[in-house]
Every structure is written in structure tokens, then in C-alpha cells.
Amino acid sequence: MYTIKLFLFIVPLVISSGIDQDYPSLGSVSSQPKSRFAMLDDVKILANGLLQLGHGLKDFVHKTKGQINDIVQKLNIFDQSFYDLSLQTNEIKEEEKKLRSTTSKLQVKNEEVKNMSLELNLKLENVLEDKILLQQKVRNLEEQLTNFIKGQLEIQGYSEVTSLKTFVQQQDNIIKDLLQIMEEQYRQLNQQHSQIKEIENQLRRSGIQESTETSLSSKPRVPRTTPSLHLNETKNVEHDEMPADCTAIYNKGEHTSGIYPIRPRNCQVFNVYCDIKSGNSWTLIQHRIDGSQNFNETWENYRYGFGRLDGEFWLGLERIYSIVKQSNYILRIELEDWKDTKHYIEYTFHLGNHETNYKLRLTEMKGNVPSILPENKDLVFSTWDHKAQGHFLCPESYSGGWWWHDVCEENNLNGKYNTPRAKTKPERRRGICWKSQNGRLYSIKSTKMLIRPTDSESFE
């Protein structure tokens, strides 16, 4: 541009010089003839200007060419990036289609399993009603048999009673089979639910930016299982109505510890372990003995229970609530340390429902060990995947689900099962432990949590 401006400045000067020489002033009279060509100096000046203009144009052309090459290279890079991005987008769309298809199939299967579970529940209720009617018929026939012995009826009543008793036993076996089938259906429903949750998470992660992520959580978790309470063989308890808890079973004549079916008011039938102690029958809601069961479970599993009634287990917050909402109950906690020393403590307590995070409030009654839980305070239940407001770090630091207050107490009966080799305080604190009044932290070998009504005649 500078060269062009110089040329435009020089050309008028050359032209004006020529004009001045061709047209002298009016007062002068030239004695020489006029030249037909430009002066040599003018030509040199014009040639030099044109030469500089040519060099300027040449440099401009080279610069323009270089800029065009850079633009072409950038366009090529952009085209390649856009092409790669389109390929990744197509792959993500294909994966999303597959995931949606799998989700639809799982949802259909989930609905089928739910329908089967509802059908089994209806069948079980019908069988229970039939059992009650048959028991009434058996009692009537027994009365008829007594009258027959006295000479009031004929001999055919005895054979009818025997056949009906056999039929009742068959119905009991059918009920046991249905209970086992219901447990299997419940386990399958939990697995289907977990799979659907995982696929939904994958669908939410499908995107251009999120496709580069390798994990949803920065903290690794213990491998999750979907445990369920295994229903062991139950003892026959033949009464007009199913007992509401172990105290009702004891009052009806069963004085042996073991597994029995109960049916709290407005609830379905489920099995519990009844622990007979000094003329009282306690319903066992938690048991730790050897560490065979992982207690670092999810909120869902703590709600509905896990483990085996004849081993280590957690009965389930929903089942515990269905029992204690019927009356006033006592909570008994039994501990045994690694020196085989046994301790216990009893509380009166109130337990809230699911909407309150199963809020627990305790009042100590008696015991031979310092209180291991805060009294007259609202304790809310939390797990690693369901943290109540104000209690975010307790399940993370202590493991397992437990009732927490505004601070994380060093008392947790659902923690990791530690052996005496766990010497350091952090290891003991994450395990089953309780803290005495002198501040010493004790590691526990076995635990039991039991409940019974304050009035032992409540369900007689």
C-alpha cells in the first residue's frame, strides 16, 4: 500500500513536469523546437516508481498467498475435526438406542415379575383364609368326635377329622412353599430395580461431554449385593389368627426359641426369630456373631431386611416399625466382647416411619453397661446412599446403616465386623464398637437387638 501511494504521488509530478516543459510561460519565447519525447530524468523517475510498485505488489502477492495457505490448512483441520465429531455422535446415538431398547425390555420383565408377585400374594391370602376355615371345621369335628365317644354320633366322624387334619398339614406346606416363592420374587424385583437404575444412569451419562468420563463417583464402594431374609423352616402355630409378635406366640404356648411366622396388624405375614429369656419372648431384630454378612448395605436393603434368621441378619426397618407401632415396646441391646464378657441395656423407645427416616427416641431403663446411645434425642437412620440432613459424613466414616444424632457418636452396632487384630482406633471405630464413660473404645464380638411389649399380655 505504501508503494502504491508513492506511485500515485510521483506520477502527477512527472506529468506536471512535462507540461511545464511543453508549455513555457507566456512571457518567454522559445528559440528551440519542442521535443516530442519526455525528458530522460522523468523517464528514470517513472521507471523507478514502477519498479518499486512491482516489488510492492510482489510482496503483497506472497503475503496473500501465505495467508490463503494458512486458511486452507485451518479449514482442513476443522473439516477433519468435524468429521471425527460426527462419527462419535453417531456411535453415541447407536449406544443410546441399544440402552433404551434394553431398558424397555427390563421394564416389561419388571412388570411381569410384579404381576406374578401380586398373584402370589393373593394366592397366599386365599390359602390363609382357607386354613382358618379348615381349622374351624377341625375343631367342630373334634367336638363331634368327643360326642361320638359318649355315644351321640356315629364312627364316620373320626375318619373325617383325620382327613381334614391331613389336608390342613398339606395347606401348611403349600403356605411355606408360597413364602419361599415370594422371597425369590422379591429378590428378583430388587435385581431388576438395580439393573434399571444402572441403565437410567447410563442414559443420563450419554452425551458428547460426558462420554469422556470414567466414573460417577470419586470414592470406591464395597461391591453391592441384593440380600434378602431367607425364610427358614417354621414351626406350626395353629390359632384362629396369626400372632402379632413373639410375645403373642409365647402366650399361646410356644416356649422354645426359634423361627416363627407373625402377622402384625394391617401387614403381611413374615418370619422372625423368637428368643426366649426368663419367661419372656423377645423378637430379634439384629444379630452379629461372626462377620459372615456384609452390613455396609444400601438404604433399600436396610428398609426391607437382609441376611439369614438363623445367622447374621437385619430384620428391616419397615418390619420393625410394623411391629412396634402396635403398642409400647422395650428395646434390649446385648453385647459380648472378645473376653466373653456379656453386657446388656434396656430402653423404652419410640420409632418413626419412613417419612421421618425412622426417627428413634430412647429412654434408659436398666442395664449393666453405660448407655451407648444418646437418650431423649431424635436419632435418624442413615446409610451411605441415603444421608439424612445434617448427618452427611457419619455413614461414610463409620460404615453401615445406623441411627445418628447431630454428631457422629463412636457407637455403631452395624459397622464392619473386626477381629481383635484391629488395633488402631480408626479401624475399631469403623467396626462394631461402643464407648464407655471413661472414653475407652471397646471392640465387640457379638451383638443382639431385641424388642418386646412393655405389657407382656398385650397380644394374648
Short mmCIF file of C-alpha atoms in Angstrom, two decimals:
data_model
loop_
_atom_site.label_atom_id
_atom_site.label_comp_id
_atom_site.label_asym_id
_atom_site.label_seq_id
_atom_site.Cartn_x
_atom_site.Cartn_y
_atom_site.Cartn_z
CA MET A 1 0.00 0.00 0.00
CA TYR A 2 2.90 2.32 0.76
CA THR A 3 4.36 1.63 -2.75
CA ILE A 4 1.04 2.38 -4.44
CA LYS A 5 0.73 5.68 -2.56
CA LEU A 6 4.30 6.62 -3.62
CA PHE A 7 3.49 5.83 -7.24
CA LEU A 8 0.36 7.94 -7.17
CA PHE A 9 2.44 10.79 -5.74
CA ILE A 10 5.28 10.52 -8.33
CA VAL A 11 3.13 10.22 -11.48
CA PRO A 12 1.45 13.65 -11.13
CA LEU A 13 4.85 15.24 -10.54
CA VAL A 14 6.24 13.70 -13.73
CA ILE A 15 3.18 14.73 -15.72
CA SER A 16 3.29 18.28 -14.38
CA SER A 17 6.99 18.50 -15.20
CA GLY A 18 6.29 17.50 -18.76
CA ILE A 19 3.51 20.00 -19.01
CA ASP A 20 5.74 22.77 -17.71
CA GLN A 21 8.36 21.97 -20.27
CA ASP A 22 5.90 21.60 -23.14
CA TYR A 23 4.07 24.81 -22.23
CA PRO A 24 6.51 27.57 -21.20
CA SER A 25 5.35 30.79 -19.73
CA LEU A 26 3.58 33.37 -21.93
CA GLY A 27 6.32 35.92 -21.48
CA SER A 28 9.04 33.65 -22.89
CA VAL A 29 9.59 32.80 -26.48
CA SER A 30 11.46 29.57 -27.12
CA SER A 31 14.01 29.67 -29.85
CA GLN A 32 14.31 25.83 -29.92
CA PRO A 33 11.84 23.43 -31.36
CA LYS A 34 9.61 21.43 -28.95
CA SER A 35 10.69 17.87 -28.06
CA ARG A 36 8.30 15.01 -28.82
CA PHE A 37 9.66 12.76 -26.02
CA ALA A 38 9.83 13.04 -22.25
CA MET A 39 12.96 14.09 -20.54
CA LEU A 40 15.38 11.26 -19.58
CA ASP A 41 15.22 12.17 -15.89
CA ASP A 42 11.44 11.97 -15.94
CA VAL A 43 11.60 8.57 -17.54
CA LYS A 44 14.05 7.34 -14.91
CA ILE A 45 11.86 8.64 -12.14
CA LEU A 46 8.80 6.97 -13.64
CA ALA A 47 10.69 3.71 -14.19
CA ASN A 48 11.97 3.71 -10.63
CA GLY A 49 8.44 4.28 -9.32
CA LEU A 50 7.08 1.45 -11.46
CA LEU A 51 9.88 -0.83 -10.24
CA GLN A 52 9.09 -0.09 -6.59
CA LEU A 53 5.41 -0.62 -7.35
CA GLY A 54 6.23 -4.03 -8.85
CA HIS A 55 8.26 -5.05 -5.82
CA GLY A 56 5.44 -3.94 -3.51
CA LEU A 57 2.88 -5.89 -5.50
CA LYS A 58 5.13 -8.95 -5.47
CA ASP A 59 5.49 -8.82 -1.66
CA PHE A 60 1.77 -8.30 -1.31
CA VAL A 61 1.07 -11.33 -3.50
CA HIS A 62 3.46 -13.50 -1.43
CA LYS A 63 1.86 -12.43 1.84
CA THR A 64 -1.64 -13.01 0.48
CA LYS A 65 -0.63 -16.43 -0.79
CA GLY A 66 0.79 -17.39 2.64
CA GLN A 67 -2.38 -16.23 4.40
CA ILE A 68 -4.51 -18.22 1.95
CA ASN A 69 -2.40 -21.35 2.64
CA ASP A 70 -2.86 -20.91 6.41
CA ILE A 71 -6.62 -20.53 5.96
CA VAL A 72 -6.73 -23.67 3.80
CA GLN A 73 -4.82 -25.67 6.44
CA LYS A 74 -7.12 -24.47 9.22
CA LEU A 75 -10.15 -25.37 7.10
CA ASN A 76 -8.74 -28.86 6.54
CA ILE A 77 -8.16 -29.31 10.29
CA PHE A 78 -11.69 -28.06 11.02
CA ASP A 79 -13.16 -30.43 8.41
CA GLN A 80 -11.31 -33.40 9.96
CA SER A 81 -12.41 -32.46 13.49
CA PHE A 82 -15.98 -32.04 12.37
CA TYR A 83 -15.87 -35.43 10.66
CA ASP A 84 -14.46 -37.15 13.78
CA LEU A 85 -17.08 -35.44 15.93
CA SER A 86 -19.88 -36.64 13.64
CA LEU A 87 -18.56 -40.21 13.90
CA GLN A 88 -18.53 -40.03 17.71
CA THR A 89 -22.03 -38.58 17.72
CA ASN A 90 -23.30 -41.45 15.55
CA GLU A 91 -21.69 -44.01 17.87
CA ILE A 92 -23.27 -42.38 20.93
CA LYS A 93 -26.67 -42.37 19.24
CA GLU A 94 -26.34 -46.08 18.46
CA GLU A 95 -25.39 -46.87 22.07
CA GLU A 96 -28.29 -44.78 23.33
CA LYS A 97 -30.70 -46.69 21.08
CA LYS A 98 -29.39 -50.00 22.43
CA LEU A 99 -29.66 -48.81 26.04
CA ARG A 100 -33.22 -47.58 25.52
CA SER A 101 -34.16 -50.92 23.96
CA THR A 102 -32.63 -52.81 26.89
CA THR A 103 -34.43 -50.53 29.36
CA SER A 104 -37.76 -51.19 27.69
CA LYS A 105 -37.20 -54.94 27.86
CA LEU A 106 -36.23 -54.78 31.54
CA GLN A 107 -39.25 -52.65 32.36
CA VAL A 108 -41.51 -55.21 30.70
CA LYS A 109 -39.86 -58.02 32.67
CA ASN A 110 -40.14 -55.97 35.84
CA GLU A 111 -43.87 -55.51 35.29
CA GLU A 112 -44.23 -59.26 34.71
CA VAL A 113 -42.43 -60.06 37.95
CA LYS A 114 -44.55 -57.52 39.84
CA ASN A 115 -47.73 -59.07 38.45
CA MET A 116 -46.53 -62.53 39.46
CA SER A 117 -45.74 -61.26 42.96
CA LEU A 118 -49.23 -59.75 43.29
CA GLU A 119 -50.80 -63.02 42.14
CA LEU A 120 -48.75 -64.94 44.69
CA ASN A 121 -49.82 -62.54 47.44
CA LEU A 122 -53.46 -63.05 46.53
CA LYS A 123 -53.00 -66.83 46.48
CA LEU A 124 -51.28 -66.71 49.85
CA GLU A 125 -54.11 -64.68 51.38
CA ASN A 126 -56.65 -67.13 49.96
CA VAL A 127 -54.71 -70.08 51.33
CA LEU A 128 -54.52 -68.43 54.79
CA GLU A 129 -58.26 -67.82 54.74
CA ASP A 130 -58.85 -71.45 53.71
CA LYS A 131 -56.57 -72.57 56.52
CA ILE A 132 -58.58 -70.62 59.10
CA LEU A 133 -61.84 -72.12 57.79
CA LEU A 134 -60.35 -75.59 57.85
CA GLN A 135 -59.14 -75.13 61.42
CA GLN A 136 -62.67 -74.16 62.44
CA LYS A 137 -64.00 -77.28 60.73
CA VAL A 138 -61.40 -79.40 62.51
CA ARG A 139 -62.48 -78.03 65.89
CA ASN A 140 -66.11 -78.72 65.04
CA LEU A 141 -65.27 -82.26 64.03
CA GLU A 142 -63.24 -82.79 67.19
CA GLU A 143 -66.27 -81.78 69.19
CA GLN A 144 -68.34 -84.24 67.15
CA LEU A 145 -65.75 -86.94 67.83
CA THR A 146 -65.99 -86.27 71.58
CA ASN A 147 -69.76 -86.56 71.38
CA PHE A 148 -69.40 -89.77 69.40
CA ILE A 149 -67.22 -91.28 72.11
CA LYS A 150 -70.04 -90.50 74.51
CA GLY A 151 -72.43 -92.36 72.22
CA GLN A 152 -74.04 -89.35 70.48
CA LEU A 153 -72.59 -89.71 66.98
CA GLU A 154 -71.54 -92.45 64.56
CA ILE A 155 -67.98 -93.67 63.87
CA GLN A 156 -67.59 -91.88 60.50
CA GLY A 157 -66.76 -88.55 62.21
CA TYR A 158 -63.31 -89.79 63.28
CA SER A 159 -62.15 -90.56 59.76
CA GLU A 160 -63.37 -87.13 58.61
CA VAL A 161 -61.34 -85.41 61.34
CA THR A 162 -58.21 -87.37 60.35
CA SER A 163 -58.59 -86.47 56.66
CA LEU A 164 -59.13 -82.80 57.47
CA LYS A 165 -56.03 -82.71 59.69
CA THR A 166 -54.03 -84.19 56.84
CA PHE A 167 -55.46 -81.57 54.50
CA VAL A 168 -54.53 -78.77 56.94
CA GLN A 169 -50.96 -80.05 57.06
CA GLN A 170 -50.87 -80.02 53.26
CA GLN A 171 -52.10 -76.44 53.29
CA ASP A 172 -49.32 -75.52 55.72
CA ASN A 173 -46.76 -76.99 53.34
CA ILE A 174 -48.29 -75.02 50.47
CA ILE A 175 -48.04 -71.82 52.52
CA LYS A 176 -44.36 -72.48 53.21
CA ASP A 177 -43.72 -73.02 49.50
CA LEU A 178 -45.53 -69.81 48.63
CA LEU A 179 -43.50 -67.86 51.19
CA GLN A 180 -40.28 -69.15 49.64
CA ILE A 181 -41.55 -68.24 46.16
CA MET A 182 -42.43 -64.73 47.39
CA GLU A 183 -38.92 -64.28 48.75
CA GLU A 184 -37.45 -65.34 45.41
CA GLN A 185 -39.76 -62.92 43.59
CA TYR A 186 -38.72 -60.14 45.96
CA ARG A 187 -35.05 -60.89 45.26
CA GLN A 188 -35.69 -60.79 41.50
CA LEU A 189 -37.56 -57.48 41.83
CA ASN A 190 -34.58 -55.98 43.65
CA GLN A 191 -32.22 -57.18 40.93
CA GLN A 192 -34.48 -55.78 38.19
CA HIS A 193 -34.72 -52.48 40.06
CA SER A 194 -30.92 -52.26 40.36
CA GLN A 195 -30.47 -53.01 36.65
CA ILE A 196 -32.99 -50.37 35.63
CA LYS A 197 -31.31 -47.81 37.89
CA GLU A 198 -27.93 -48.58 36.33
CA ILE A 199 -29.29 -48.25 32.78
CA GLU A 200 -31.03 -44.99 33.64
CA ASN A 201 -27.71 -43.67 34.95
CA GLN A 202 -26.01 -44.74 31.71
CA LEU A 203 -28.68 -42.96 29.66
CA ARG A 204 -28.18 -39.78 31.66
CA ARG A 205 -24.44 -40.04 31.07
CA SER A 206 -24.79 -40.48 27.28
CA GLY A 207 -23.65 -37.17 25.74
CA ILE A 208 -20.65 -35.70 23.93
CA GLN A 209 -19.05 -34.18 27.03
CA GLU A 210 -20.00 -36.94 29.48
CA SER A 211 -18.76 -39.70 27.16
CA THR A 212 -15.19 -38.98 28.28
CA GLU A 213 -15.97 -39.53 31.98
CA THR A 214 -14.75 -42.78 33.52
CA SER A 215 -16.63 -42.79 36.82
CA LEU A 216 -19.64 -41.21 38.54
CA SER A 217 -18.10 -41.25 41.99
CA SER A 218 -14.71 -40.30 43.30
CA LYS A 219 -14.92 -42.74 46.20
CA PRO A 220 -14.96 -46.55 45.62
CA ARG A 221 -17.66 -48.57 47.27
CA VAL A 222 -17.88 -52.07 48.67
CA PRO A 223 -19.37 -54.37 45.95
CA ARG A 224 -23.08 -54.28 46.45
CA THR A 225 -25.28 -57.30 46.85
CA THR A 226 -29.05 -57.61 47.00
CA PRO A 227 -29.54 -59.80 50.05
CA SER A 228 -32.89 -60.90 51.36
CA LEU A 229 -34.09 -62.58 54.52
CA HIS A 230 -34.08 -66.33 53.91
CA LEU A 231 -37.23 -67.89 55.35
CA ASN A 232 -36.15 -70.98 57.24
CA GLU A 233 -38.49 -73.80 58.11
CA THR A 234 -41.09 -72.54 60.59
CA LYS A 235 -42.87 -74.26 63.42
CA ASN A 236 -46.61 -74.77 63.14
CA VAL A 237 -48.61 -72.29 65.18
CA GLU A 238 -52.26 -73.15 64.67
CA HIS A 239 -54.57 -70.48 66.04
CA ASP A 240 -57.57 -68.54 64.85
CA GLU A 241 -55.35 -65.58 63.91
CA MET A 242 -51.67 -65.21 63.14
CA PRO A 243 -49.71 -63.88 66.19
CA ALA A 244 -48.61 -60.25 66.06
CA ASP A 245 -45.15 -60.80 67.62
CA CYS A 246 -43.08 -63.29 69.65
CA THR A 247 -44.83 -62.34 72.89
CA ALA A 248 -48.15 -63.43 71.38
CA ILE A 249 -46.55 -66.71 70.28
CA TYR A 250 -45.21 -67.29 73.80
CA ASN A 251 -48.60 -66.55 75.37
CA LYS A 252 -50.16 -69.19 73.13
CA GLY A 253 -47.88 -71.93 74.44
CA GLU A 254 -44.72 -71.89 72.29
CA HIS A 255 -41.82 -71.68 74.78
CA THR A 256 -38.91 -72.70 72.54
CA SER A 257 -36.57 -70.25 70.81
CA GLY A 258 -36.77 -70.49 67.02
CA ILE A 259 -38.20 -69.10 63.80
CA TYR A 260 -41.96 -68.40 63.67
CA PRO A 261 -44.34 -66.60 61.26
CA ILE A 262 -46.06 -63.47 62.58
CA ARG A 263 -48.54 -61.02 61.13
CA PRO A 264 -48.66 -57.54 62.72
CA ARG A 265 -51.90 -55.64 62.31
CA ASN A 266 -52.57 -54.50 58.73
CA CYS A 267 -49.40 -56.22 57.49
CA GLN A 268 -48.42 -59.31 55.54
CA VAL A 269 -47.00 -62.46 57.08
CA PHE A 270 -43.22 -62.67 57.61
CA ASN A 271 -40.85 -64.81 59.68
CA VAL A 272 -38.99 -63.69 62.80
CA TYR A 273 -36.64 -65.30 65.30
CA CYS A 274 -38.13 -65.51 68.82
CA ASP A 275 -35.58 -65.54 71.68
CA ILE A 276 -36.99 -66.90 74.96
CA LYS A 277 -35.43 -65.34 78.09
CA SER A 278 -36.59 -65.80 81.71
CA GLY A 279 -40.25 -66.24 80.92
CA ASN A 280 -40.33 -63.56 78.20
CA SER A 281 -40.21 -63.95 74.43
CA TRP A 282 -38.24 -61.28 72.55
CA THR A 283 -38.39 -60.56 68.81
CA LEU A 284 -34.81 -60.49 67.50
CA ILE A 285 -34.30 -57.57 65.05
CA GLN A 286 -30.49 -57.66 64.64
CA HIS A 287 -27.80 -60.29 65.20
CA ARG A 288 -24.00 -60.16 64.65
CA ILE A 289 -21.85 -63.19 65.53
CA ASP A 290 -19.06 -63.90 63.02
CA GLY A 291 -18.92 -61.29 60.24
CA SER A 292 -20.38 -63.64 57.60
CA GLN A 293 -22.90 -60.98 56.48
CA ASN A 294 -21.85 -57.62 54.98
CA PHE A 295 -23.69 -54.85 56.87
CA ASN A 296 -22.46 -51.96 54.66
CA GLU A 297 -25.73 -52.21 52.74
CA THR A 298 -27.98 -49.79 50.86
CA TRP A 299 -30.92 -47.81 52.25
CA GLU A 300 -33.35 -50.09 50.39
CA ASN A 301 -31.89 -53.24 51.98
CA TYR A 302 -31.90 -51.67 55.46
CA ARG A 303 -35.58 -50.85 54.93
CA TYR A 304 -36.66 -54.40 53.98
CA GLY A 305 -34.01 -56.55 55.68
CA PHE A 306 -31.12 -58.81 54.73
CA GLY A 307 -29.22 -61.86 55.95
CA ARG A 308 -30.43 -65.16 57.46
CA LEU A 309 -32.64 -65.51 60.53
CA ASP A 310 -30.56 -68.48 61.72
CA GLY A 311 -27.30 -66.47 61.36
CA GLU A 312 -26.42 -62.80 60.96
CA PHE A 313 -29.26 -60.57 59.80
CA TRP A 314 -31.08 -57.22 59.96
CA LEU A 315 -34.87 -57.66 60.16
CA GLY A 316 -35.67 -54.45 58.23
CA LEU A 317 -36.87 -51.02 59.37
CA GLU A 318 -40.31 -51.47 57.77
CA ARG A 319 -40.87 -54.78 59.58
CA ILE A 320 -39.62 -53.37 62.88
CA TYR A 321 -41.95 -50.38 62.50
CA SER A 322 -44.92 -52.63 61.65
CA ILE A 323 -44.37 -54.46 64.97
CA VAL A 324 -43.69 -51.57 67.36
CA LYS A 325 -46.49 -49.33 66.07
CA GLN A 326 -48.98 -51.79 67.67
CA SER A 327 -48.05 -50.97 71.30
CA ASN A 328 -45.35 -49.60 73.62
CA TYR A 329 -42.14 -51.63 73.30
CA ILE A 330 -38.82 -52.17 75.08
CA LEU A 331 -35.53 -52.26 73.17
CA ARG A 332 -32.87 -54.58 74.64
CA ILE A 333 -29.25 -54.49 73.42
CA GLU A 334 -26.91 -57.37 74.31
CA LEU A 335 -23.14 -57.15 73.78
CA GLU A 336 -20.32 -59.66 74.17
CA ASP A 337 -16.67 -58.59 73.96
CA TRP A 338 -13.66 -60.67 72.91
CA LYS A 339 -13.08 -61.70 76.54
CA ASP A 340 -16.55 -63.36 76.50
CA THR A 341 -17.87 -60.76 78.96
CA LYS A 342 -21.58 -60.11 78.40
CA HIS A 343 -23.38 -56.79 78.86
CA TYR A 344 -26.92 -55.57 78.29
CA ILE A 345 -29.02 -52.40 78.44
CA GLU A 346 -32.77 -51.83 78.01
CA TYR A 347 -34.66 -48.74 76.81
CA THR A 348 -38.21 -47.68 76.31
CA PHE A 349 -38.36 -46.17 72.83
CA HIS A 350 -40.43 -44.68 70.04
CA LEU A 351 -39.74 -45.35 66.34
CA GLY A 352 -40.99 -43.15 63.48
CA ASN A 353 -41.96 -44.22 59.97
CA HIS A 354 -40.23 -43.91 56.58
CA GLU A 355 -41.13 -40.23 56.20
CA THR A 356 -39.16 -39.38 59.37
CA ASN A 357 -36.13 -41.50 58.35
CA TYR A 358 -37.27 -43.93 61.10
CA LYS A 359 -36.54 -41.37 63.83
CA LEU A 360 -35.65 -43.09 67.14
CA ARG A 361 -36.04 -41.62 70.67
CA LEU A 362 -34.74 -43.61 73.68
CA THR A 363 -35.11 -43.52 77.47
CA GLU A 364 -32.86 -45.82 79.53
CA MET A 365 -34.50 -48.27 81.92
CA LYS A 366 -31.78 -50.59 83.26
CA GLY A 367 -28.60 -52.44 82.36
CA ASN A 368 -25.06 -53.36 83.41
CA VAL A 369 -23.29 -51.22 80.80
CA PRO A 370 -23.14 -47.43 80.25
CA SER A 371 -25.68 -46.12 77.77
CA ILE A 372 -24.30 -46.48 74.23
CA LEU A 373 -26.93 -44.30 72.56
CA PRO A 374 -27.98 -40.67 73.28
CA GLU A 375 -31.19 -40.51 75.31
CA ASN A 376 -34.20 -38.23 74.81
CA LYS A 377 -32.80 -37.06 71.47
CA ASP A 378 -34.06 -37.59 67.94
CA LEU A 379 -31.78 -40.09 66.17
CA VAL A 380 -32.32 -40.52 62.43
CA PHE A 381 -31.28 -43.55 60.38
CA SER A 382 -28.78 -43.02 57.54
CA THR A 383 -26.78 -45.18 55.13
CA TRP A 384 -24.01 -44.38 52.65
CA ASP A 385 -26.56 -43.87 49.84
CA HIS A 386 -29.26 -42.15 51.94
CA LYS A 387 -27.92 -39.45 54.23
CA ALA A 388 -30.38 -37.55 56.42
CA GLN A 389 -29.94 -33.79 56.54
CA GLY A 390 -27.19 -32.77 58.96
CA HIS A 391 -25.65 -36.26 59.08
CA PHE A 392 -23.77 -36.43 55.79
CA LEU A 393 -20.43 -37.82 56.95
CA CYS A 394 -21.37 -40.45 59.55
CA PRO A 395 -22.07 -43.47 57.27
CA GLU A 396 -19.04 -42.51 55.15
CA SER A 397 -16.69 -42.55 58.16
CA TYR A 398 -18.22 -45.34 60.20
CA SER A 399 -19.68 -47.80 57.60
CA GLY A 400 -23.08 -49.50 57.84
CA GLY A 401 -26.53 -48.00 58.48
CA TRP A 402 -27.27 -46.61 61.95
CA TRP A 403 -29.20 -44.03 63.98
CA TRP A 404 -27.16 -40.80 64.19
CA HIS A 405 -27.53 -37.52 66.11
CA ASP A 406 -26.02 -34.09 65.31
CA VAL A 407 -22.54 -35.56 65.85
CA CYS A 408 -21.13 -38.94 64.85
CA GLU A 409 -21.03 -40.95 68.05
CA GLU A 410 -18.45 -43.72 68.37
CA ASN A 411 -21.19 -46.34 68.89
CA ASN A 412 -22.32 -48.33 65.87
CA LEU A 413 -23.61 -51.90 66.09
CA ASN A 414 -23.97 -52.20 62.29
CA GLY A 415 -20.35 -51.34 61.47
CA LYS A 416 -17.71 -53.53 59.87
CA TYR A 417 -17.04 -56.78 61.75
CA ASN A 418 -13.48 -56.50 63.12
CA THR A 419 -11.39 -59.19 64.77
CA PRO A 420 -9.16 -58.46 67.81
CA ARG A 421 -6.30 -57.83 65.36
CA ALA A 422 -7.81 -54.41 64.55
CA LYS A 423 -5.60 -52.48 66.95
CA THR A 424 -5.74 -48.91 65.67
CA LYS A 425 -8.53 -46.58 66.80
CA PRO A 426 -9.75 -45.73 63.23
CA GLU A 427 -10.12 -49.45 62.50
CA ARG A 428 -12.01 -50.11 65.73
CA ARG A 429 -14.18 -47.02 65.20
CA ARG A 430 -15.32 -48.25 61.76
CA GLY A 431 -16.26 -51.63 63.28
CA ILE A 432 -18.76 -52.81 65.88
CA CYS A 433 -17.86 -50.74 68.93
CA TRP A 434 -19.13 -48.89 71.98
CA LYS A 435 -17.51 -46.14 74.02
CA SER A 436 -17.61 -46.28 77.82
CA GLN A 437 -17.94 -43.30 80.13
CA ASN A 438 -14.19 -43.19 80.72
CA GLY A 439 -13.66 -42.67 76.98
CA ARG A 440 -12.27 -46.13 76.25
CA LEU A 441 -13.33 -47.63 72.93
CA TYR A 442 -14.24 -51.33 73.06
CA SER A 443 -14.44 -53.70 70.10
CA ILE A 444 -17.43 -56.07 70.20
CA LYS A 445 -17.54 -59.77 69.28
CA SER A 446 -21.32 -60.29 69.03
CA THR A 447 -24.47 -58.19 69.31
CA LYS A 448 -28.21 -58.70 69.63
CA MET A 449 -31.02 -56.15 69.37
CA LEU A 450 -34.39 -57.40 70.66
CA ILE A 451 -37.85 -55.93 71.26
CA ARG A 452 -40.94 -56.90 73.28
CA PRO A 453 -44.06 -55.06 74.51
CA THR A 454 -43.86 -53.31 77.86
CA ASP A 455 -47.08 -55.16 78.71
CA SER A 456 -46.42 -58.87 78.12
CA GLU A 457 -50.18 -59.52 77.96
CA SER A 458 -50.75 -57.06 75.09
CA PHE A 459 -51.39 -59.68 72.42
CA GLU A 460 -52.64 -62.61 74.47
#
